[in-house]
Amino acid sequence: MKERSGGIGKRRTAGVLLLAAGAVFMAVGIYRGEMATVFIKAVNICLECIGIG
Amino acid sequence: MRTSDQGRQGPAAMQNGAGRRQTENNRSAGRGGKKKGNRLRLFVQLCFTALTNGYAAGFANTTIYAGDLKHFCVPGLSCYSCPGAFGACPLGSLQAVLGSRNFNFSFYIVGFLMAVGALMGRFVCGWLCPFGLVQDLLYRIPFVKKFRRLPGDRWLRYLKYVILVGFVIVLPMTVVDIIGQGSPWFCKYICPSGTLMAGIPLVAGDPGLQEAAGGLFLWKVAVLAVLVLLSVVVYRPFCRYLCPLGAMYGVFNPVSLCRLQVDRDICTKCGVCQKTCGMDIPVWEKPASVECIRCGDCVKACPHGAIRLTGPADLIRRGGAVGNAGTSGAVESSADSVEDRH
């Protein structure tokens, strides 16, 4: 019984840790100004995406 | 600890009348439930697509939305040049940041993909991706013969990882122009979602773009056409073999908070889950498979009710129960009976 719940518990913990790490990464990315790069790319028509350039 | 003998107790227990009746009830409930589940999923897919790609003025005026929401990524494969798109595509954004002169790693996008992956895994593919919805609808078109998989399926499934590493990460970072700017190789040469949701509507409504469209546009339309035709005969060929976003989310499937769990004490290994699964996964054996898109068809189809889809809500519920001495024992033993080894 211990082995089973331990396996599930470890995966759950790993999921929560990755979720937290993802949130920290996002905060770092926003601090570095990556959001502006995404925004500039996203508000202009991407010619590569539509198969022009 | 459960042994293989204990695993076979399921069919033995079903030999008695009560067991048989329960199985029959589960089976009929499963058939009705599957239809209901499919309708719910279709409803969620349509609503989410309308939410992320519902900028009607963009389609009417052949323009794209340029508001503040474009700072944020949406979880599914949704081209930011789609006239209806409110958000940014995570794959396009990742290539844009990796290919820019200012950055050689994207904390923002990698963090976003990690957070979504850890929370949902490929649930995004099954429930939230607009191009997944398109493929689901195409597969509903009747055809003389539908195929479970393409020839070479086992090897073709690795293609999405090659595309992820090559076209999404390495090429945009290494092949740069004289000012140090890379191209979004996946978007440029492969992405059928961009062609369908952005390329075709924009080129159709803009004479200037029509003049500029050449060989590359034809190539992208050809890729889209092949995938559209394949989607009629094989379930979600793009998700299975080519999608780098699905490949990335799939890596998180084993640890994501939303995942399938199989109760080994009830499971009889009858294989109904695999027969029902559009992605052809032996769910009873690999409930956390990297290919699983969490559509939930196996949950509804299981004649014994041995499979369930758990989510963050279960985590919160169990977390709350652990803090409550009166109920924690019952909740934990219930969790123990559910096993997920893969």
GROMACS .gro file of C-alpha atoms in nm:
model
  395
    1MET     CA    1   0.000   0.000   0.000
    2LYS     CA    2   0.277   0.237   0.093
    3GLU     CA    3   0.452   0.181  -0.240
    4ARG     CA    4   0.140   0.265  -0.438
    5SER     CA    5   0.044   0.581  -0.261
    6GLY     CA    6   0.411   0.683  -0.259
    7GLY     CA    7   0.429   0.650  -0.640
    8ILE     CA    8   0.118   0.860  -0.692
    9GLY     CA    9   0.230   1.106  -0.427
   10LYS     CA   10   0.570   1.154  -0.594
   11ARG     CA   11   0.411   1.224  -0.930
   12ARG     CA   12   0.168   1.464  -0.776
   13THR     CA   13   0.452   1.642  -0.597
   14ALA     CA   14   0.650   1.655  -0.921
   15GLY     CA   15   0.346   1.807  -1.096
   16VAL     CA   16   0.306   2.073  -0.829
   17LEU     CA   17   0.680   2.154  -0.835
   18LEU     CA   18   0.679   2.186  -1.214
   19LEU     CA   19   0.373   2.409  -1.196
   20ALA     CA   20   0.551   2.633  -0.945
   21ALA     CA   21   0.872   2.630  -1.152
   22GLY     CA   22   0.669   2.726  -1.458
   23ALA     CA   23   0.520   3.022  -1.273
   24VAL     CA   24   0.868   3.135  -1.163
   25PHE     CA   25   1.002   3.100  -1.520
   26MET     CA   26   0.712   3.308  -1.651
   27ALA     CA   27   0.782   3.578  -1.396
   28VAL     CA   28   1.151   3.582  -1.494
   29GLY     CA   29   1.057   3.600  -1.863
   30ILE     CA   30   0.820   3.890  -1.804
   31TYR     CA   31   1.090   4.068  -1.600
   32ARG     CA   32   1.338   4.022  -1.888
   33GLY     CA   33   1.095   4.182  -2.131
   34GLU     CA   34   1.013   3.872  -2.339
   35MET     CA   35   0.646   3.963  -2.337
   36ALA     CA   36   0.719   4.265  -2.555
   37THR     CA   37   0.888   4.044  -2.816
   38VAL     CA   38   0.585   3.814  -2.817
   39PHE     CA   39   0.349   4.112  -2.843
   40ILE     CA   40   0.533   4.272  -3.135
   41LYS     CA   41   0.534   3.943  -3.324
   42ALA     CA   42   0.168   3.874  -3.245
   43VAL     CA   43   0.017   4.209  -3.344
   44ASN     CA   44   0.179   4.213  -3.689
   45ILE     CA   45   0.076   3.973  -3.961
   46CYS     CA   46   0.336   3.696  -3.958
   47LEU     CA   47   0.420   3.647  -4.326
   48GLU     CA   48   0.604   3.323  -4.259
   49CYS     CA   49   0.302   3.180  -4.076
   50ILE     CA   50   0.068   3.248  -4.367
   51GLY     CA   51   0.314   3.117  -4.627
   52ILE     CA   52   0.422   3.442  -4.789
   53GLY     CA   53   0.771   3.525  -4.664
   54MET     CA   54   0.107  -0.464  -0.257
   55ARG     CA   55  -0.103  -0.595  -0.544
   56THR     CA   56   0.013  -0.905  -0.729
   57SER     CA   57  -0.078  -1.036  -1.074
   58ASP     CA   58  -0.311  -1.290  -0.906
   59GLN     CA   59  -0.493  -1.010  -0.736
   60GLY     CA   60  -0.518  -0.837  -1.071
   61ARG     CA   61  -0.712  -1.138  -1.202
   62GLN     CA   62  -0.967  -1.120  -0.924
   63GLY     CA   63  -1.173  -0.883  -1.137
   64PRO     CA   64  -1.304  -1.138  -1.393
   65ALA     CA   65  -1.349  -1.402  -1.121
   66ALA     CA   66  -1.563  -1.171  -0.916
   67MET     CA   67  -1.775  -1.104  -1.223
   68GLN     CA   68  -1.881  -1.469  -1.236
   69ASN     CA   69  -2.151  -1.413  -0.976
   70GLY     CA   70  -2.487  -1.269  -1.071
   71ALA     CA   71  -2.442  -0.937  -0.900
   72GLY     CA   72  -2.111  -0.887  -1.076
   73ARG     CA   73  -2.263  -0.963  -1.416
   74ARG     CA   74  -2.554  -0.727  -1.356
   75GLN     CA   75  -2.315  -0.453  -1.251
   76THR     CA   76  -2.103  -0.507  -1.562
   77GLU     CA   77  -2.411  -0.492  -1.787
   78ASN     CA   78  -2.527  -0.175  -1.614
   79ASN     CA   79  -2.182  -0.020  -1.651
   80ARG     CA   80  -2.168  -0.122  -2.016
   81SER     CA   81  -2.502   0.036  -2.105
   82ALA     CA   82  -2.418   0.342  -1.897
   83GLY     CA   83  -2.086   0.355  -2.077
   84ARG     CA   84  -2.250   0.362  -2.421
   85GLY     CA   85  -2.486   0.644  -2.327
   86GLY     CA   86  -2.216   0.816  -2.126
   87LYS     CA   87  -1.972   0.812  -2.417
   88LYS     CA   88  -2.214   1.001  -2.639
   89LYS     CA   89  -2.282   1.247  -2.359
   90GLY     CA   90  -1.907   1.281  -2.294
   91ASN     CA   91  -1.839   1.343  -2.664
   92ARG     CA   92  -2.105   1.613  -2.675
   93LEU     CA   93  -1.960   1.780  -2.367
   94ARG     CA   94  -1.610   1.773  -2.516
   95LEU     CA   95  -1.735   1.912  -2.848
   96PHE     CA   96  -1.917   2.188  -2.659
   97VAL     CA   97  -1.602   2.279  -2.462
   98GLN     CA   98  -1.390   2.270  -2.780
   99LEU     CA   99  -1.633   2.500  -2.963
  100CYS     CA  100  -1.661   2.741  -2.670
  101PHE     CA  101  -1.285   2.760  -2.619
  102THR     CA  102  -1.221   2.812  -2.990
  103ALA     CA  103  -1.482   3.090  -2.994
  104LEU     CA  104  -1.316   3.241  -2.688
  105THR     CA  105  -0.964   3.241  -2.831
  106ASN     CA  106  -1.044   3.293  -3.199
  107GLY     CA  107  -1.370   3.486  -3.191
  108TYR     CA  108  -1.259   3.834  -3.303
  109ALA     CA  109  -1.530   3.872  -3.568
  110ALA     CA  110  -1.412   4.216  -3.686
  111GLY     CA  111  -1.083   4.057  -3.792
  112PHE     CA  112  -1.257   3.818  -4.028
  113ALA     CA  113  -1.490   4.092  -4.156
  114ASN     CA  114  -1.209   4.340  -4.232
  115THR     CA  115  -0.923   4.096  -4.308
  116THR     CA  116  -0.716   4.236  -4.023
  117ILE     CA  117  -0.582   4.092  -3.700
  118TYR     CA  118  -0.652   4.186  -3.340
  119ALA     CA  119  -0.377   4.410  -3.200
  120GLY     CA  120  -0.492   4.462  -2.841
  121ASP     CA  121  -0.316   4.394  -2.512
  122LEU     CA  122  -0.440   4.035  -2.491
  123LYS     CA  123  -0.180   3.949  -2.754
  124HIS     CA  124   0.082   3.972  -2.478
  125PHE     CA  125  -0.050   3.638  -2.351
  126CYS     CA  126  -0.030   3.291  -2.498
  127VAL     CA  127  -0.322   3.056  -2.545
  128PRO     CA  128  -0.261   2.689  -2.454
  129GLY     CA  129  -0.350   2.535  -2.793
  130LEU     CA  130  -0.209   2.563  -3.143
  131SER     CA  131  -0.371   2.885  -3.255
  132CYS     CA  132  -0.189   3.112  -3.501
  133TYR     CA  133  -0.158   3.473  -3.384
  134SER     CA  134  -0.207   3.587  -3.741
  135CYS     CA  135  -0.554   3.432  -3.752
  136PRO     CA  136  -0.796   3.725  -3.800
  137GLY     CA  137  -0.997   3.597  -3.505
  138ALA     CA  138  -0.711   3.533  -3.262
  139PHE     CA  139  -0.714   3.720  -2.929
  140GLY     CA  140  -0.394   3.559  -2.796
  141ALA     CA  141  -0.050   3.447  -2.908
  142CYS     CA  142   0.045   3.098  -3.024
  143PRO     CA  143   0.292   2.943  -2.776
  144LEU     CA  144   0.493   2.771  -3.051
  145GLY     CA  145   0.512   3.083  -3.269
  146SER     CA  146   0.606   3.290  -2.965
  147LEU     CA  147   0.876   3.043  -2.863
  148GLN     CA  148   1.031   3.061  -3.210
  149ALA     CA  149   0.998   3.440  -3.212
  150VAL     CA  150   1.184   3.477  -2.882
  151LEU     CA  151   1.448   3.212  -2.961
  152GLY     CA  152   1.506   3.368  -3.302
  153SER     CA  153   1.528   3.725  -3.175
  154ARG     CA  154   1.860   3.904  -3.133
  155ASN     CA  155   1.791   3.987  -2.769
  156PHE     CA  156   1.730   3.643  -2.621
  157ASN     CA  157   1.865   3.292  -2.664
  158PHE     CA  158   1.621   3.129  -2.421
  159SER     CA  159   1.257   3.205  -2.348
  160PHE     CA  160   1.173   3.183  -1.979
  161TYR     CA  161   0.828   3.324  -2.046
  162ILE     CA  162   0.718   3.064  -2.302
  163VAL     CA  163   0.903   2.768  -2.150
  164GLY     CA  164   0.749   2.861  -1.813
  165PHE     CA  165   0.405   2.886  -1.971
  166LEU     CA  166   0.442   2.544  -2.135
  167MET     CA  167   0.570   2.393  -1.810
  168ALA     CA  168   0.281   2.536  -1.609
  169VAL     CA  169   0.013   2.429  -1.857
  170GLY     CA  170   0.182   2.089  -1.905
  171ALA     CA  171   0.209   2.026  -1.530
  172LEU     CA  172  -0.151   2.127  -1.481
  173MET     CA  173  -0.317   1.953  -1.774
  174GLY     CA  174  -0.069   1.761  -1.993
  175ARG     CA  175  -0.227   1.681  -2.329
  176PHE     CA  176  -0.574   1.758  -2.198
  177VAL     CA  177  -0.511   2.077  -2.398
  178CYS     CA  178  -0.498   1.871  -2.720
  179GLY     CA  179  -0.819   1.687  -2.647
  180TRP     CA  180  -1.030   1.972  -2.516
  181LEU     CA  181  -0.881   2.314  -2.592
  182CYS     CA  182  -0.688   2.309  -2.920
  183PRO     CA  183  -0.871   2.464  -3.220
  184PHE     CA  184  -0.680   2.250  -3.470
  185GLY     CA  185  -0.767   1.942  -3.266
  186LEU     CA  186  -1.132   2.040  -3.302
  187VAL     CA  187  -1.088   2.069  -3.680
  188GLN     CA  188  -0.941   1.719  -3.695
  189ASP     CA  189  -1.215   1.579  -3.471
  190LEU     CA  190  -1.480   1.723  -3.703
  191LEU     CA  191  -1.305   1.590  -4.013
  192TYR     CA  192  -1.291   1.240  -3.863
  193ARG     CA  193  -1.669   1.249  -3.825
  194ILE     CA  194  -1.706   1.256  -4.205
  195PRO     CA  195  -1.819   0.909  -4.314
  196PHE     CA  196  -1.570   0.718  -4.529
  197VAL     CA  197  -1.568   0.368  -4.672
  198LYS     CA  198  -1.282   0.258  -4.448
  199LYS     CA  199  -1.126   0.422  -4.144
  200PHE     CA  200  -0.779   0.322  -4.029
  201ARG     CA  201  -0.661   0.278  -3.670
  202ARG     CA  202  -0.313   0.397  -3.759
  203LEU     CA  203  -0.083   0.472  -4.052
  204PRO     CA  204   0.178   0.222  -4.171
  205GLY     CA  205   0.495   0.278  -3.968
  206ASP     CA  206   0.290   0.431  -3.687
  207ARG     CA  207   0.542   0.333  -3.423
  208TRP     CA  208   0.823   0.528  -3.589
  209LEU     CA  209   0.609   0.809  -3.726
  210ARG     CA  210   0.515   0.903  -3.368
  211TYR     CA  211   0.877   1.009  -3.308
  212LEU     CA  212   0.855   1.259  -3.594
  213LYS     CA  213   0.692   1.520  -3.371
  214TYR     CA  214   0.996   1.518  -3.141
  215VAL     CA  215   1.227   1.564  -3.440
  216ILE     CA  216   1.014   1.860  -3.552
  217LEU     CA  217   1.014   2.004  -3.199
  218VAL     CA  218   1.390   1.992  -3.163
  219GLY     CA  219   1.477   2.076  -3.524
  220PHE     CA  220   1.213   2.317  -3.651
  221VAL     CA  221   1.103   2.485  -3.328
  222ILE     CA  222   1.429   2.511  -3.132
  223VAL     CA  223   1.753   2.448  -3.323
  224LEU     CA  224   1.686   2.601  -3.666
  225PRO     CA  225   1.531   2.931  -3.540
  226MET     CA  226   1.827   2.972  -3.304
  227THR     CA  227   2.109   2.880  -3.540
  228VAL     CA  228   2.007   2.985  -3.892
  229VAL     CA  229   2.003   3.363  -3.862
  230ASP     CA  230   2.021   3.654  -4.105
  231ILE     CA  231   2.282   3.931  -4.110
  232ILE     CA  232   2.118   4.111  -3.819
  233GLY     CA  233   2.106   3.794  -3.611
  234GLN     CA  234   1.734   3.725  -3.653
  235GLY     CA  235   1.608   3.368  -3.702
  236SER     CA  236   1.297   3.248  -3.885
  237PRO     CA  237   1.008   3.055  -3.732
  238TRP     CA  238   1.084   2.737  -3.928
  239PHE     CA  239   0.790   2.534  -3.804
  240CYS     CA  240   0.541   2.811  -3.880
  241LYS     CA  241   0.701   2.879  -4.217
  242TYR     CA  242   0.726   2.528  -4.359
  243ILE     CA  243   0.491   2.301  -4.166
  244CYS     CA  244   0.219   2.453  -3.947
  245PRO     CA  245  -0.117   2.361  -4.105
  246SER     CA  246  -0.304   2.555  -3.836
  247GLY     CA  247  -0.143   2.880  -3.956
  248THR     CA  248  -0.238   2.801  -4.316
  249LEU     CA  249  -0.597   2.717  -4.230
  250MET     CA  250  -0.670   2.982  -3.972
  251ALA     CA  251  -0.449   3.267  -4.094
  252GLY     CA  252  -0.307   3.205  -4.443
  253ILE     CA  253  -0.624   3.116  -4.629
  254PRO     CA  254  -0.855   3.383  -4.473
  255LEU     CA  255  -0.596   3.661  -4.510
  256VAL     CA  256  -0.486   3.572  -4.863
  257ALA     CA  257  -0.848   3.528  -4.971
  258GLY     CA  258  -0.944   3.872  -4.847
  259ASP     CA  259  -0.635   4.074  -4.942
  260PRO     CA  260  -0.541   4.128  -5.310
  261GLY     CA  261  -0.190   4.239  -5.209
  262LEU     CA  262  -0.124   3.911  -5.029
  263GLN     CA  263  -0.271   3.720  -5.324
  264GLU     CA  264  -0.007   3.874  -5.549
  265ALA     CA  265   0.268   3.794  -5.301
  266ALA     CA  266   0.160   3.430  -5.253
  267GLY     CA  267   0.392   3.191  -5.435
  268GLY     CA  268   0.557   2.853  -5.402
  269LEU     CA  269   0.578   2.861  -5.023
  270PHE     CA  270   0.207   2.929  -4.992
  271LEU     CA  271   0.131   2.642  -5.232
  272TRP     CA  272   0.357   2.414  -5.027
  273LYS     CA  273   0.175   2.504  -4.707
  274VAL     CA  274  -0.165   2.456  -4.869
  275ALA     CA  275  -0.047   2.115  -4.992
  276VAL     CA  276   0.063   2.016  -4.639
  277LEU     CA  277  -0.276   2.127  -4.508
  278ALA     CA  278  -0.461   1.940  -4.784
  279VAL     CA  279  -0.277   1.615  -4.710
  280LEU     CA  280  -0.353   1.647  -4.339
  281VAL     CA  281  -0.718   1.728  -4.404
  282LEU     CA  282  -0.757   1.420  -4.623
  283LEU     CA  283  -0.570   1.202  -4.373
  284SER     CA  284  -0.785   1.335  -4.089
  285VAL     CA  285  -1.093   1.189  -4.256
  286VAL     CA  286  -0.952   0.835  -4.250
  287VAL     CA  287  -0.717   0.837  -3.946
  288TYR     CA  288  -0.794   0.997  -3.611
  289ARG     CA  289  -0.587   1.315  -3.555
  290PRO     CA  290  -0.284   1.243  -3.776
  291PHE     CA  291  -0.129   1.585  -3.704
  292CYS     CA  292  -0.153   1.539  -3.326
  293ARG     CA  293  -0.011   1.187  -3.347
  294TYR     CA  294   0.278   1.237  -3.581
  295LEU     CA  295   0.367   1.602  -3.631
  296CYS     CA  296   0.255   1.841  -3.358
  297PRO     CA  297   0.552   1.971  -3.154
  298LEU     CA  298   0.317   2.135  -2.904
  299GLY     CA  299   0.154   1.800  -2.832
  300ALA     CA  300   0.502   1.647  -2.805
  301MET     CA  301   0.592   1.905  -2.543
  302TYR     CA  302   0.273   1.866  -2.340
  303GLY     CA  303   0.300   1.487  -2.370
  304VAL     CA  304   0.628   1.492  -2.178
  305PHE     CA  305   0.428   1.623  -1.881
  306ASN     CA  306   0.152   1.359  -1.908
  307PRO     CA  307   0.304   1.125  -1.644
  308VAL     CA  308   0.318   1.399  -1.380
  309SER     CA  309   0.035   1.633  -1.481
  310LEU     CA  310  -0.228   1.700  -1.218
  311CYS     CA  311  -0.500   1.610  -1.468
  312ARG     CA  312  -0.447   1.247  -1.565
  313LEU     CA  313  -0.605   0.908  -1.612
  314GLN     CA  314  -0.590   0.654  -1.333
  315VAL     CA  315  -0.670   0.285  -1.359
  316ASP     CA  316  -0.795   0.085  -1.065
  317ARG     CA  317  -0.599  -0.238  -1.106
  318ASP     CA  318  -0.827  -0.424  -0.869
  319ILE     CA  319  -1.126  -0.369  -1.096
  320CYS     CA  320  -0.956  -0.372  -1.437
  321THR     CA  321  -0.990  -0.706  -1.620
  322LYS     CA  322  -0.753  -0.606  -1.903
  323CYS     CA  323  -1.037  -0.664  -2.148
  324GLY     CA  324  -0.891  -0.407  -2.389
  325VAL     CA  325  -1.216  -0.213  -2.449
  326CYS     CA  326  -1.030   0.108  -2.357
  327GLN     CA  327  -0.776   0.058  -2.636
  328LYS     CA  328  -1.046  -0.030  -2.889
  329THR     CA  329  -1.231   0.290  -2.799
  330CYS     CA  330  -0.921   0.510  -2.791
  331GLY     CA  331  -0.880   0.719  -3.105
  332MET     CA  332  -0.507   0.745  -3.036
  333ASP     CA  333  -0.486   0.363  -3.007
  334ILE     CA  334  -0.339   0.360  -2.655
  335PRO     CA  335  -0.360   0.053  -2.428
  336VAL     CA  336  -0.497   0.267  -2.146
  337TRP     CA  337  -0.520  -0.024  -1.898
  338GLU     CA  338  -0.143  -0.066  -1.938
  339LYS     CA  339  -0.027   0.294  -1.992
  340PRO     CA  340  -0.277   0.542  -1.846
  341ALA     CA  341  -0.011   0.814  -1.843
  342SER     CA  342   0.100   0.756  -2.202
  343VAL     CA  343   0.262   1.058  -2.369
  344GLU     CA  344   0.017   1.010  -2.657
  345CYS     CA  345  -0.298   1.037  -2.443
  346ILE     CA  346  -0.502   1.350  -2.516
  347ARG     CA  347  -0.734   1.299  -2.214
  348CYS     CA  348  -1.044   1.291  -2.434
  349GLY     CA  349  -1.209   1.066  -2.174
  350ASP     CA  350  -1.358   0.817  -2.425
  351CYS     CA  351  -1.196   0.526  -2.240
  352VAL     CA  352  -1.342   0.646  -1.908
  353LYS     CA  353  -1.691   0.628  -2.053
  354ALA     CA  354  -1.631   0.304  -2.242
  355CYS     CA  355  -1.476   0.096  -1.962
  356PRO     CA  356  -1.739  -0.169  -1.880
  357HIS     CA  357  -1.612  -0.197  -1.522
  358GLY     CA  358  -1.567   0.170  -1.441
  359ALA     CA  359  -1.198   0.110  -1.369
  360ILE     CA  360  -1.066   0.427  -1.536
  361ARG     CA  361  -1.113   0.779  -1.411
  362LEU     CA  362  -0.990   1.121  -1.511
  363THR     CA  363  -0.851   1.310  -1.215
  364GLY     CA  364  -0.780   1.679  -1.208
  365PRO     CA  365  -0.648   1.956  -0.987
  366ALA     CA  366  -0.984   1.952  -0.808
  367ASP     CA  367  -0.902   1.603  -0.673
  368LEU     CA  368  -0.569   1.730  -0.548
  369ILE     CA  369  -0.735   2.017  -0.364
  370ARG     CA  370  -1.000   1.783  -0.224
  371ARG     CA  371  -0.738   1.534  -0.099
  372GLY     CA  372  -0.523   1.812   0.036
  373GLY     CA  373  -0.821   1.937   0.234
  374ALA     CA  374  -0.904   1.588   0.355
  375VAL     CA  375  -0.550   1.526   0.481
  376GLY     CA  376  -0.586   1.826   0.701
  377ASN     CA  377  -0.909   1.682   0.840
  378ALA     CA  378  -0.826   1.398   1.082
  379GLY     CA  379  -1.178   1.261   1.073
  380THR     CA  380  -1.186   1.190   0.700
  381SER     CA  381  -0.826   1.160   0.589
  382GLY     CA  382  -0.809   0.784   0.635
  383ALA     CA  383  -1.106   0.715   0.410
  384VAL     CA  384  -0.985   0.946   0.138
  385GLU     CA  385  -0.630   0.809   0.140
  386SER     CA  386  -0.742   0.447   0.121
  387SER     CA  387  -0.963   0.540  -0.170
  388ALA     CA  388  -0.659   0.696  -0.338
  389ASP     CA  389  -0.453   0.386  -0.265
  390SER     CA  390  -0.686   0.163  -0.459
  391VAL     CA  391  -0.620   0.369  -0.766
  392GLU     CA  392  -0.292   0.284  -0.923
  393ASP     CA  393  -0.098   0.458  -1.194
  394ARG     CA  394   0.235   0.295  -1.262
  395HIS     CA  395   0.322   0.435  -1.604
   0.00000   0.00000   0.00000
